PDB file of C-alpha atoms in Angstrom:
ATOM      1  CA  MET A   1      -9.479  -0.081  22.210  1.00 66.00           C
ATOM      2  CA  ASN A   2      -8.616   1.501  18.869  1.00 80.00           C
ATOM      3  CA  ILE A   3      -9.488  -0.271  15.631  1.00 82.00           C
ATOM      4  CA  THR A   4      -5.959  -1.516  14.829  1.00 82.00           C
ATOM      5  CA  SER A   5      -5.643  -3.109  18.281  1.00 85.00           C
ATOM      6  CA  GLN A   6      -9.054  -4.686  17.749  1.00 89.00           C
ATOM      7  CA  ILE A   7      -8.004  -6.126  14.369  1.00 90.00           C
ATOM      8  CA  LYS A   8      -4.767  -7.442  15.901  1.00 90.00           C
ATOM      9  CA  GLN A   9      -6.485  -9.082  18.889  1.00 91.00           C
ATOM     10  CA  PRO A  10      -6.827 -12.668  17.485  1.00 91.00           C
ATOM     11  CA  ILE A  11      -3.191 -12.701  16.291  1.00 92.00           C
ATOM     12  CA  LEU A  12      -1.437 -10.900  19.168  1.00 91.00           C
ATOM     13  CA  THR A  13       0.818 -13.866  20.021  1.00 91.00           C
ATOM     14  CA  GLU A  14       1.767 -14.348  16.362  1.00 92.00           C
ATOM     15  CA  MET A  15       2.538 -10.645  15.874  1.00 91.00           C
ATOM     16  CA  GLU A  16       4.812 -10.551  18.947  1.00 90.00           C
ATOM     17  CA  LEU A  17       6.726 -13.610  17.784  1.00 92.00           C
ATOM     18  CA  PHE A  18       6.837 -12.207  14.242  1.00 91.00           C
ATOM     19  CA  GLU A  19       8.530  -9.014  15.466  1.00 88.00           C
ATOM     20  CA  LYS A  20      11.310 -11.064  17.082  1.00 87.00           C
ATOM     21  CA  LYS A  21      11.758 -13.234  13.982  1.00 88.00           C
ATOM     22  CA  PHE A  22      11.673 -10.197  11.685  1.00 84.00           C
ATOM     23  CA  PHE A  23      14.395  -8.446  13.686  1.00 83.00           C
ATOM     24  CA  GLU A  24      16.522 -11.630  13.667  1.00 83.00           C
ATOM     25  CA  SER A  25      16.081 -11.977   9.902  1.00 82.00           C
ATOM     26  CA  MET A  26      17.856  -8.625   9.418  1.00 78.00           C
ATOM     27  CA  SER A  27      20.941  -9.380  11.512  1.00 80.00           C
ATOM     28  CA  SER A  28      24.420  -8.846  10.093  1.00 81.00           C
ATOM     29  CA  ASN A  29      28.067  -8.909  11.215  1.00 82.00           C
ATOM     30  CA  VAL A  30      28.440  -5.269  10.201  1.00 82.00           C
ATOM     31  CA  ALA A  31      27.799  -2.921  13.151  1.00 83.00           C
ATOM     32  CA  LEU A  32      26.612  -0.041  10.928  1.00 81.00           C
ATOM     33  CA  LEU A  33      24.008  -2.291   9.306  1.00 80.00           C
ATOM     34  CA  ASN A  34      22.739  -3.490  12.673  1.00 80.00           C
ATOM     35  CA  ARG A  35      22.419   0.092  13.864  1.00 80.00           C
ATOM     36  CA  ILE A  36      20.365   0.975  10.777  1.00 79.00           C
ATOM     37  CA  THR A  37      18.141  -2.116  10.912  1.00 77.00           C
ATOM     38  CA  TYR A  38      17.467  -1.403  14.617  1.00 74.00           C
ATOM     39  CA  PHE A  39      16.378   2.084  13.540  1.00 75.00           C
ATOM     40  CA  ILE A  40      14.051   0.570  10.884  1.00 72.00           C
ATOM     41  CA  VAL A  41      12.419  -1.925  13.264  1.00 71.00           C
ATOM     42  CA  ASN A  42      11.730   0.748  15.879  1.00 66.00           C
ATOM     43  CA  ARG A  43       9.936   2.983  13.378  1.00 68.00           C
ATOM     44  CA  LYS A  44       7.426   0.471  12.120  1.00 65.00           C
ATOM     45  CA  GLY A  45       3.976   1.616  10.977  1.00 66.00           C
ATOM     46  CA  LYS A  46       0.635  -0.079  11.642  1.00 73.00           C
ATOM     47  CA  GLN A  47       2.041  -3.410  10.332  1.00 83.00           C
ATOM     48  CA  MET A  48      -0.929  -4.019   8.073  1.00 87.00           C
ATOM     49  CA  ARG A  49       1.042  -6.346   5.782  1.00 90.00           C
ATOM     50  CA  PRO A  50       2.010  -9.010   8.360  1.00 93.00           C
ATOM     51  CA  MET A  51      -1.481  -8.683   9.848  1.00 93.00           C
ATOM     52  CA  PHE A  52      -2.979  -9.633   6.470  1.00 95.00           C
ATOM     53  CA  VAL A  53      -0.578 -12.600   6.223  1.00 96.00           C
ATOM     54  CA  PHE A  54      -1.498 -14.030   9.650  1.00 97.00           C
ATOM     55  CA  LEU A  55      -5.233 -13.303   9.498  1.00 96.00           C
ATOM     56  CA  THR A  56      -5.706 -14.923   6.069  1.00 96.00           C
ATOM     57  CA  ALA A  57      -3.526 -17.916   7.035  1.00 96.00           C
ATOM     58  CA  LYS A  58      -5.580 -18.508  10.179  1.00 96.00           C
ATOM     59  CA  MET A  59      -8.940 -17.925   8.479  1.00 95.00           C
ATOM     60  CA  VAL A  60      -8.377 -20.480   5.699  1.00 94.00           C
ATOM     61  CA  SER A  61      -6.881 -23.152   7.973  1.00 93.00           C
ATOM     62  CA  ASP A  62      -9.021 -23.107  11.122  1.00 89.00           C
ATOM     63  CA  GLY A  63      -6.502 -21.082  13.090  1.00 89.00           C
ATOM     64  CA  ASN A  64      -3.204 -22.705  12.054  1.00 89.00           C
ATOM     65  CA  VAL A  65       0.047 -20.970  11.243  1.00 93.00           C
ATOM     66  CA  ASN A  66       3.514 -22.469  10.840  1.00 94.00           C
ATOM     67  CA  GLU A  67       7.144 -21.478  10.312  1.00 94.00           C
ATOM     68  CA  ARG A  68       6.423 -20.828   6.626  1.00 95.00           C
ATOM     69  CA  THR A  69       3.828 -18.222   7.613  1.00 95.00           C
ATOM     70  CA  TYR A  70       6.374 -16.390   9.778  1.00 95.00           C
ATOM     71  CA  ARG A  71       9.015 -16.573   7.060  1.00 93.00           C
ATOM     72  CA  GLY A  72       6.562 -15.359   4.443  1.00 93.00           C
ATOM     73  CA  ALA A  73       5.566 -12.377   6.593  1.00 93.00           C
ATOM     74  CA  SER A  74       9.255 -11.575   7.247  1.00 91.00           C
ATOM     75  CA  VAL A  75      10.182 -11.817   3.565  1.00 91.00           C
ATOM     76  CA  ILE A  76       7.365  -9.531   2.509  1.00 90.00           C
ATOM     77  CA  GLU A  77       8.375  -6.981   5.163  1.00 88.00           C
ATOM     78  CA  LEU A  78      12.078  -7.204   4.238  1.00 86.00           C
ATOM     79  CA  ILE A  79      11.415  -6.719   0.538  1.00 86.00           C
ATOM     80  CA  HIS A  80       8.769  -4.054   1.068  1.00 83.00           C
ATOM     81  CA  THR A  81      11.069  -2.134   3.451  1.00 83.00           C
ATOM     82  CA  ALA A  82      13.801  -2.319   0.785  1.00 83.00           C
ATOM     83  CA  THR A  83      11.450  -0.742  -1.786  1.00 80.00           C
ATOM     84  CA  LEU A  84      10.478   2.026   0.688  1.00 78.00           C
ATOM     85  CA  VAL A  85      14.130   2.845   1.426  1.00 76.00           C
ATOM     86  CA  HIS A  86      14.808   3.055  -2.315  1.00 73.00           C
ATOM     87  CA  ASP A  87      11.632   5.135  -2.838  1.00 73.00           C
ATOM     88  CA  ASP A  88      12.831   7.727  -0.337  1.00 72.00           C
ATOM     89  CA  VAL A  89      16.108   8.037  -2.254  1.00 73.00           C
ATOM     90  CA  VAL A  90      14.293   8.338  -5.597  1.00 67.00           C
ATOM     91  CA  ASP A  91      11.849  10.938  -4.215  1.00 67.00           C
ATOM     92  CA  ASP A  92      14.607  12.755  -2.319  1.00 65.00           C
ATOM     93  CA  SER A  93      12.347  12.457   0.715  1.00 64.00           C
ATOM     94  CA  ASN A  94      13.607  13.382   4.177  1.00 62.00           C
ATOM     95  CA  ARG A  95      10.715  11.974   6.181  1.00 59.00           C
ATOM     96  CA  ARG A  96       9.056   8.590   6.494  1.00 56.00           C
ATOM     97  CA  ARG A  97       6.107   8.094   8.910  1.00 53.00           C
ATOM     98  CA  GLY A  98       6.999  11.293  10.730  1.00 57.00           C
ATOM     99  CA  PHE A  99      10.636  10.273  11.330  1.00 59.00           C
ATOM    100  CA  PHE A 100      13.751  11.133   9.377  1.00 60.00           C
ATOM    101  CA  SER A 101      14.220   8.768   6.435  1.00 66.00           C
ATOM    102  CA  LEU A 102      17.355   6.620   6.092  1.00 67.00           C
ATOM    103  CA  ASN A 103      18.759   8.772   3.296  1.00 64.00           C
ATOM    104  CA  ALA A 104      18.272  11.918   5.428  1.00 62.00           C
ATOM    105  CA  LEU A 105      20.297  10.407   8.275  1.00 62.00           C
ATOM    106  CA  TRP A 106      22.874   8.285   6.434  1.00 69.00           C
ATOM    107  CA  LYS A 107      22.859   9.741   2.891  1.00 70.00           C
ATOM    108  CA  ASN A 108      21.832   8.109  -0.384  1.00 77.00           C
ATOM    109  CA  LYS A 109      24.730   5.729  -0.902  1.00 78.00           C
ATOM    110  CA  ILE A 110      24.201   3.956   2.421  1.00 79.00           C
ATOM    111  CA  ALA A 111      20.393   3.984   1.988  1.00 78.00           C
ATOM    112  CA  VAL A 112      20.629   2.286  -1.430  1.00 83.00           C
ATOM    113  CA  LEU A 113      23.074  -0.325  -0.083  1.00 84.00           C
ATOM    114  CA  VAL A 114      20.815  -1.047   2.907  1.00 83.00           C
ATOM    115  CA  GLY A 115      17.869  -1.450   0.514  1.00 84.00           C
ATOM    116  CA  ASP A 116      19.918  -3.946  -1.521  1.00 87.00           C
ATOM    117  CA  TYR A 117      20.926  -5.777   1.669  1.00 86.00           C
ATOM    118  CA  LEU A 118      17.295  -6.123   2.851  1.00 87.00           C
ATOM    119  CA  LEU A 119      16.261  -7.366  -0.585  1.00 89.00           C
ATOM    120  CA  SER A 120      18.966 -10.052  -0.586  1.00 90.00           C
ATOM    121  CA  LYS A 121      18.119 -11.085   3.005  1.00 88.00           C
ATOM    122  CA  GLY A 122      14.492 -11.550   1.947  1.00 88.00           C
ATOM    123  CA  LEU A 123      15.435 -13.632  -1.088  1.00 91.00           C
ATOM    124  CA  LEU A 124      17.837 -15.810   0.918  1.00 92.00           C
ATOM    125  CA  LEU A 125      15.331 -16.407   3.729  1.00 90.00           C
ATOM    126  CA  SER A 126      13.009 -17.990   1.154  1.00 92.00           C
ATOM    127  CA  ILE A 127      15.686 -19.819  -0.852  1.00 94.00           C
ATOM    128  CA  ASP A 128      17.460 -21.291   2.196  1.00 93.00           C
ATOM    129  CA  ASN A 129      14.171 -22.795   3.360  1.00 94.00           C
ATOM    130  CA  GLY A 130      12.915 -23.914  -0.063  1.00 93.00           C
ATOM    131  CA  ASP A 131       9.890 -21.560   0.043  1.00 93.00           C
ATOM    132  CA  PHE A 132       9.963 -21.051  -3.729  1.00 94.00           C
ATOM    133  CA  ASP A 133       6.167 -20.866  -3.975  1.00 94.00           C
ATOM    134  CA  LEU A 134       6.106 -17.970  -1.488  1.00 94.00           C
ATOM    135  CA  LEU A 135       9.069 -16.261  -3.140  1.00 92.00           C
ATOM    136  CA  ARG A 136       7.255 -16.387  -6.478  1.00 94.00           C
ATOM    137  CA  ILE A 137       4.223 -14.563  -5.024  1.00 94.00           C
ATOM    138  CA  ILE A 138       6.453 -11.832  -3.557  1.00 92.00           C
ATOM    139  CA  SER A 139       8.666 -11.464  -6.652  1.00 91.00           C
ATOM    140  CA  VAL A 140       5.641 -10.986  -8.912  1.00 94.00           C
ATOM    141  CA  ALA A 141       4.413  -8.249  -6.526  1.00 93.00           C
ATOM    142  CA  VAL A 142       7.758  -6.391  -6.684  1.00 90.00           C
ATOM    143  CA  ARG A 143       7.789  -6.571 -10.493  1.00 93.00           C
ATOM    144  CA  GLU A 144       4.215  -5.227 -10.662  1.00 95.00           C
ATOM    145  CA  MET A 145       4.959  -2.411  -8.204  1.00 91.00           C
ATOM    146  CA  SER A 146       7.906  -1.228 -10.294  1.00 90.00           C
ATOM    147  CA  GLU A 147       5.812  -1.383 -13.487  1.00 94.00           C
ATOM    148  CA  GLY A 148       2.993   0.540 -11.802  1.00 92.00           C
ATOM    149  CA  GLU A 149       5.319   3.339 -10.673  1.00 87.00           C
ATOM    150  CA  LEU A 150       6.856   3.635 -14.136  1.00 88.00           C
ATOM    151  CA  LEU A 151       3.455   3.556 -15.855  1.00 88.00           C
ATOM    152  CA  GLN A 152       2.308   6.392 -13.584  1.00 85.00           C
ATOM    153  CA  ILE A 153       5.406   8.468 -14.385  1.00 82.00           C
ATOM    154  CA  GLU A 154       4.922   7.865 -18.117  1.00 83.00           C
ATOM    155  CA  LYS A 155       1.250   8.878 -18.054  1.00 80.00           C
ATOM    156  CA  ALA A 156       1.616  11.836 -15.663  1.00 74.00           C
ATOM    157  CA  ARG A 157       3.721  13.648 -18.252  1.00 71.00           C
ATOM    158  CA  ARG A 158       0.827  13.685 -20.682  1.00 72.00           C
ATOM    159  CA  LEU A 159      -2.158  13.906 -18.311  1.00 72.00           C
ATOM    160  CA  ASP A 160      -4.150  11.626 -20.609  1.00 73.00           C
ATOM    161  CA  ILE A 161      -5.035   8.810 -18.229  1.00 81.00           C
ATOM    162  CA  THR A 162      -8.251   6.905 -18.847  1.00 88.00           C
ATOM    163  CA  GLU A 163     -10.061   5.333 -15.926  1.00 91.00           C
ATOM    164  CA  ASP A 164      -8.917   1.870 -17.064  1.00 93.00           C
ATOM    165  CA  ILE A 165      -5.259   2.892 -17.088  1.00 93.00           C
ATOM    166  CA  TYR A 166      -5.709   4.466 -13.658  1.00 93.00           C
ATOM    167  CA  TYR A 167      -7.036   1.143 -12.287  1.00 95.00           C
ATOM    168  CA  GLU A 168      -4.106  -0.666 -13.900  1.00 95.00           C
ATOM    169  CA  ILE A 169      -1.663   1.741 -12.203  1.00 94.00           C
ATOM    170  CA  ILE A 170      -3.175   1.419  -8.725  1.00 94.00           C
ATOM    171  CA  ARG A 171      -3.636  -2.323  -9.088  1.00 96.00           C
ATOM    172  CA  LYS A 172       0.090  -2.699  -9.763  1.00 95.00           C
ATOM    173  CA  LYS A 173       1.381   0.061  -7.494  1.00 91.00           C
ATOM    174  CA  THR A 174      -0.697  -0.503  -4.364  1.00 91.00           C
ATOM    175  CA  ALA A 175      -3.107  -3.427  -4.602  1.00 95.00           C
ATOM    176  CA  THR A 176      -0.617  -6.070  -5.732  1.00 95.00           C
ATOM    177  CA  LEU A 177       1.334  -5.920  -2.436  1.00 94.00           C
ATOM    178  CA  ILE A 178      -1.749  -6.411  -0.238  1.00 95.00           C
ATOM    179  CA  ALA A 179      -2.873  -9.173  -2.639  1.00 97.00           C
ATOM    180  CA  ALA A 180       0.528 -10.856  -2.227  1.00 96.00           C
ATOM    181  CA  CYS A 181       0.230 -10.724   1.601  1.00 96.00           C
ATOM    182  CA  CYS A 182      -3.179 -12.444   1.524  1.00 97.00           C
ATOM    183  CA  ALA A 183      -2.185 -15.058  -1.082  1.00 97.00           C
ATOM    184  CA  LEU A 184       1.032 -15.746   0.785  1.00 96.00           C
ATOM    185  CA  GLY A 185      -0.799 -16.235   4.093  1.00 96.00           C
ATOM    186  CA  ALA A 186      -3.077 -18.835   2.468  1.00 96.00           C
ATOM    187  CA  GLN A 187      -0.278 -20.530   0.491  1.00 97.00           C
ATOM    188  CA  SER A 188       1.843 -20.938   3.643  1.00 95.00           C
ATOM    189  CA  VAL A 189      -0.749 -23.200   5.300  1.00 95.00           C
ATOM    190  CA  ILE A 190      -2.831 -24.889   2.553  1.00 93.00           C
ATOM    191  CA  GLN A 191      -2.226 -26.418  -0.870  1.00 91.00           C
ATOM    192  CA  ASP A 192      -5.399 -25.193  -2.550  1.00 92.00           C
ATOM    193  CA  GLY A 193      -4.935 -23.020  -5.632  1.00 92.00           C
ATOM    194  CA  VAL A 194      -8.547 -21.837  -5.696  1.00 93.00           C
ATOM    195  CA  GLN A 195      -8.416 -20.508  -2.129  1.00 93.00           C
ATOM    196  CA  VAL A 196      -5.017 -18.893  -2.686  1.00 96.00           C
ATOM    197  CA  ASP A 197      -6.408 -17.137  -5.801  1.00 96.00           C
ATOM    198  CA  ASN A 198      -9.474 -16.092  -3.800  1.00 95.00           C
ATOM    199  CA  MET A 199      -7.309 -14.519  -1.137  1.00 96.00           C
ATOM    200  CA  TYR A 200      -5.173 -12.824  -3.794  1.00 97.00           C
ATOM    201  CA  ARG A 201      -8.298 -11.276  -5.299  1.00 97.00           C
ATOM    202  CA  PHE A 202      -9.527 -10.281  -1.842  1.00 97.00           C
ATOM    203  CA  GLY A 203      -6.269  -8.408  -1.131  1.00 97.00           C
ATOM    204  CA  GLU A 204      -6.332  -6.809  -4.569  1.00 97.00           C
ATOM    205  CA  LEU A 205      -9.853  -5.427  -4.018  1.00 97.00           C
ATOM    206  CA  ILE A 206      -8.880  -3.990  -0.621  1.00 96.00           C
ATOM    207  CA  GLY A 207      -5.786  -2.423  -2.189  1.00 95.00           C
ATOM    208  CA  MET A 208      -7.897  -0.723  -4.877  1.00 96.00           C
ATOM    209  CA  ALA A 209     -10.278   0.684  -2.235  1.00 96.00           C
ATOM    210  CA  PHE A 210      -7.273   1.754  -0.112  1.00 93.00           C
ATOM    211  CA  GLN A 211      -5.726   3.775  -2.947  1.00 93.00           C
ATOM    212  CA  ILE A 212      -8.989   5.492  -3.901  1.00 94.00           C
ATOM    213  CA  LYS A 213      -9.372   6.486  -0.233  1.00 93.00           C
ATOM    214  CA  ASP A 214      -5.881   8.029  -0.461  1.00 89.00           C
ATOM    215  CA  ASP A 215      -6.969   9.945  -3.571  1.00 88.00           C
ATOM    216  CA  LEU A 216      -9.944  11.344  -1.678  1.00 90.00           C
ATOM    217  CA  PHE A 217      -7.709  12.641   1.137  1.00 85.00           C
ATOM    218  CA  ASP A 218      -6.228  15.096  -1.353  1.00 82.00           C
ATOM    219  CA  TYR A 219      -9.597  16.812  -1.635  1.00 84.00           C
ATOM    220  CA  THR A 220     -10.942  16.479   1.889  1.00 76.00           C
ATOM    221  CA  GLU A 221     -10.173  18.709   4.846  1.00 68.00           C
ATOM    222  CA  ASP A 222      -7.031  17.701   6.688  1.00 60.00           C
ATOM    223  CA  ALA A 223      -6.029  18.394  10.295  1.00 50.00           C
ATOM    224  CA  ILE A 224      -5.527  22.098   9.576  1.00 42.00           C
ATOM    225  CA  GLY A 225      -8.917  22.380   7.917  1.00 49.00           C
ATOM    226  CA  LYS A 226      -7.730  22.750   4.319  1.00 51.00           C
ATOM    227  CA  PRO A 227      -7.638  20.236   1.443  1.00 61.00           C
ATOM    228  CA  THR A 228      -4.018  19.265   0.833  1.00 70.00           C
ATOM    229  CA  GLY A 229      -3.885  19.278  -2.990  1.00 73.00           C
ATOM    230  CA  ILE A 230      -0.497  17.494  -2.871  1.00 79.00           C
ATOM    231  CA  ASP A 231      -1.410  15.140  -5.740  1.00 79.00           C
ATOM    232  CA  ILE A 232      -2.390  18.120  -7.898  1.00 79.00           C
ATOM    233  CA  LYS A 233       0.916  19.873  -7.103  1.00 79.00           C
ATOM    234  CA  GLU A 234       2.742  16.681  -8.134  1.00 77.00           C
ATOM    235  CA  GLN A 235       0.584  16.287 -11.271  1.00 76.00           C
ATOM    236  CA  LYS A 236      -0.651  12.891 -10.099  1.00 80.00           C
ATOM    237  CA  MET A 237      -3.815  11.771 -11.838  1.00 83.00           C
ATOM    238  CA  THR A 238      -6.305  10.644  -9.216  1.00 90.00           C
ATOM    239  CA  LEU A 239      -9.775   9.142  -9.735  1.00 93.00           C
ATOM    240  CA  PRO A 240     -11.828  12.262  -8.804  1.00 94.00           C
ATOM    241  CA  LEU A 241      -9.807  14.313 -11.303  1.00 91.00           C
ATOM    242  CA  ILE A 242      -9.909  11.671 -14.070  1.00 92.00           C
ATOM    243  CA  HIS A 243     -13.686  11.388 -13.778  1.00 94.00           C
ATOM    244  CA  VAL A 244     -14.157  15.161 -14.032  1.00 94.00           C
ATOM    245  CA  LEU A 245     -11.730  15.437 -16.987  1.00 91.00           C
ATOM    246  CA  ASN A 246     -13.767  12.778 -18.793  1.00 90.00           C
ATOM    247  CA  THR A 247     -17.141  14.400 -18.123  1.00 91.00           C
ATOM    248  CA  CYS A 248     -16.564  18.173 -18.361  1.00 90.00           C
ATOM    249  CA  THR A 249     -16.704  20.350 -21.506  1.00 92.00           C
ATOM    250  CA  ALA A 250     -13.722  20.723 -23.856  1.00 90.00           C
ATOM    251  CA  LYS A 251     -13.177  24.284 -22.614  1.00 93.00           C
ATOM    252  CA  GLU A 252     -13.206  23.229 -18.948  1.00 92.00           C
ATOM    253  CA  LYS A 253     -10.890  20.328 -19.742  1.00 91.00           C
ATOM    254  CA  SER A 254      -8.252  22.570 -21.321  1.00 89.00           C
ATOM    255  CA  TRP A 255      -8.502  24.965 -18.337  1.00 91.00           C
ATOM    256  CA  LEU A 256      -8.034  22.030 -15.937  1.00 89.00           C
ATOM    257  CA  ILE A 257      -5.057  20.585 -17.830  1.00 88.00           C
ATOM    258  CA  ASN A 258      -3.426  23.996 -18.140  1.00 87.00           C
ATOM    259  CA  SER A 259      -3.934  24.679 -14.399  1.00 88.00           C
ATOM    260  CA  ILE A 260      -2.379  21.336 -13.396  1.00 85.00           C
ATOM    261  CA  LYS A 261       0.496  21.491 -15.883  1.00 83.00           C
ATOM    262  CA  ASN A 262       1.481  25.129 -15.590  1.00 83.00           C
ATOM    263  CA  HIS A 263       0.063  26.487 -12.331  1.00 81.00           C
ATOM    264  CA  ASN A 264       0.342  23.541  -9.949  1.00 76.00           C
ATOM    265  CA  LYS A 265       2.500  25.534  -7.501  1.00 81.00           C
ATOM    266  CA  ASP A 266      -0.035  28.387  -7.332  1.00 81.00           C
ATOM    267  CA  LYS A 267      -2.078  27.822  -4.155  1.00 84.00           C
ATOM    268  CA  LYS A 268      -5.037  29.821  -5.456  1.00 88.00           C
ATOM    269  CA  MET A 269      -5.187  27.799  -8.690  1.00 86.00           C
ATOM    270  CA  VAL A 270      -4.867  24.483  -6.825  1.00 86.00           C
ATOM    271  CA  LYS A 271      -7.774  25.576  -4.623  1.00 88.00           C
ATOM    272  CA  GLU A 272      -9.840  26.402  -7.729  1.00 90.00           C
ATOM    273  CA  VAL A 273      -9.101  22.970  -9.216  1.00 90.00           C
ATOM    274  CA  ILE A 274     -10.159  21.284  -5.944  1.00 90.00           C
ATOM    275  CA  THR A 275     -13.411  23.277  -5.874  1.00 92.00           C
ATOM    276  CA  PHE A 276     -14.116  22.448  -9.540  1.00 93.00           C
ATOM    277  CA  VAL A 277     -13.513  18.705  -9.007  1.00 93.00           C
ATOM    278  CA  LYS A 278     -15.802  18.738  -5.951  1.00 93.00           C
ATOM    279  CA  SER A 279     -18.633  20.653  -7.635  1.00 93.00           C
ATOM    280  CA  ASN A 280     -18.524  18.310 -10.653  1.00 94.00           C
ATOM    281  CA  ASN A 281     -19.101  15.171  -8.560  1.00 92.00           C
ATOM    282  CA  GLY A 282     -15.514  13.905  -8.747  1.00 93.00           C
ATOM    283  CA  LEU A 283     -15.505  12.920  -5.067  1.00 94.00           C
ATOM    284  CA  ILE A 284     -18.974  11.350  -5.134  1.00 95.00           C
ATOM    285  CA  TYR A 285     -17.983   9.209  -8.135  1.00 96.00           C
ATOM    286  CA  ALA A 286     -14.658   8.076  -6.588  1.00 96.00           C
ATOM    287  CA  GLU A 287     -16.386   7.235  -3.306  1.00 95.00           C
ATOM    288  CA  LYS A 288     -18.952   5.129  -5.165  1.00 96.00           C
ATOM    289  CA  ARG A 289     -16.183   3.152  -6.920  1.00 97.00           C
ATOM    290  CA  MET A 290     -14.306   2.703  -3.632  1.00 96.00           C
ATOM    291  CA  LEU A 291     -17.436   1.227  -1.995  1.00 96.00           C
ATOM    292  CA  GLN A 292     -17.897  -1.156  -4.947  1.00 96.00           C
ATOM    293  CA  PHE A 293     -14.384  -2.556  -4.408  1.00 96.00           C
ATOM    294  CA  GLN A 294     -15.067  -2.826  -0.667  1.00 95.00           C
ATOM    295  CA  GLN A 295     -18.341  -4.734  -1.219  1.00 95.00           C
ATOM    296  CA  LYS A 296     -16.676  -7.184  -3.625  1.00 96.00           C
ATOM    297  CA  ALA A 297     -13.951  -7.848  -1.036  1.00 95.00           C
ATOM    298  CA  LEU A 298     -16.564  -8.539   1.647  1.00 95.00           C
ATOM    299  CA  GLN A 299     -18.428 -10.900  -0.701  1.00 95.00           C
ATOM    300  CA  LEU A 300     -15.272 -13.009  -1.050  1.00 94.00           C
ATOM    301  CA  LEU A 301     -15.122 -13.384   2.734  1.00 94.00           C
ATOM    302  CA  ALA A 302     -18.785 -14.402   2.960  1.00 93.00           C
ATOM    303  CA  ASN A 303     -17.944 -17.972   1.826  1.00 88.00           C
ATOM    304  CA  TYR A 304     -15.718 -18.610   4.859  1.00 93.00           C
ATOM    305  CA  PRO A 305     -17.069 -19.917   8.194  1.00 93.00           C
ATOM    306  CA  ASP A 306     -17.359 -17.353  10.972  1.00 94.00           C
ATOM    307  CA  SER A 307     -14.247 -16.903  13.103  1.00 95.00           C
ATOM    308  CA  THR A 308     -12.412 -14.163  14.994  1.00 95.00           C
ATOM    309  CA  TYR A 309      -9.933 -14.031  12.072  1.00 96.00           C
ATOM    310  CA  LYS A 310     -12.703 -13.442   9.556  1.00 96.00           C
ATOM    311  CA  GLU A 311     -14.168 -10.736  11.838  1.00 95.00           C
ATOM    312  CA  SER A 312     -10.779  -9.009  11.959  1.00 95.00           C
ATOM    313  CA  LEU A 313     -10.482  -9.111   8.166  1.00 95.00           C
ATOM    314  CA  ILE A 314     -13.967  -7.578   7.849  1.00 95.00           C
ATOM    315  CA  LEU A 315     -12.880  -4.856  10.309  1.00 94.00           C
ATOM    316  CA  MET A 316      -9.747  -4.339   8.190  1.00 92.00           C
ATOM    317  CA  VAL A 317     -11.803  -3.909   4.996  1.00 93.00           C
ATOM    318  CA  ASN A 318     -14.004  -1.333   6.727  1.00 92.00           C
ATOM    319  CA  TYR A 319     -11.033   0.420   8.328  1.00 90.00           C
ATOM    320  CA  VAL A 320      -9.435   0.898   4.895  1.00 87.00           C
ATOM    321  CA  ILE A 321     -12.291   3.114   3.746  1.00 86.00           C
ATOM    322  CA  GLU A 322     -13.180   4.745   7.054  1.00 86.00           C
ATOM    323  CA  ARG A 323      -9.670   5.708   8.197  1.00 80.00           C
ATOM    324  CA  LYS A 324      -8.896   9.362   8.841  1.00 72.00           C
ATOM    325  CA  ILE A 325      -5.220   9.261   7.807  1.00 67.00           C
TER     326      ILE A 325
END
């Protein structure tokens, strides 16, 4: 059994029912929309977000979930899918999880409208059922994600990111959504602010570790045996690079900045930058920080009684930093 199936094991029934409810929550009277939403549902990824919702809900409540939990998981998927559809338009991306993206198949105008439709369906699902507490958690996450993306764009132009700003960017861009899933799972089943905050923090810590792991992929050998260097080509400031920029000599720093700004399409130069970052402990440092976030997340789980849900969440935390893709 692979690790994702193992993590899913205690919530298999919930995940199957969730898929049905999620598909229903997208339905429309417009045939074109139904065709597109069918396409979206059939190209789902690992479904980590709903898994976080159900596992945290069940862990904090001795195995209980309710209709609010299902609605919360659906809303987060609807709104997150809307942001992904819009992202593909913004990035002019033709692929998403190995399939053609919506904008590649139906062009930008339709993709943007479908994104808007999914967003409104998510909002209405919460409003119609009076789940304003859950909607607040999700809305804050969407605001933070947008701010994180814009902060990254602003800073990438100048390549002057400090480590603190980097953490702020990844907290908003990546961690806030996983945090929202965990807080929402807890909030759907219990009225205990402290536990909801705990679960929010837990998700945030996993999200930070998750993003640093992504940064490391840029420097580690991929399936074809070469580091990808995609982040360098896109002038994205990742933790290994930030650490090396902050610890190397002034001369090395200006060479690095010049290489990234002016030679980021030159494969040989990108390779040299990767080698330099590796030999100056950029990867070792980033790995150390990633493990610190992971350990803090595990500490937050330690206070909960043992259960299959807690075991799955521990597996999830470990999977985040051990995954190969």
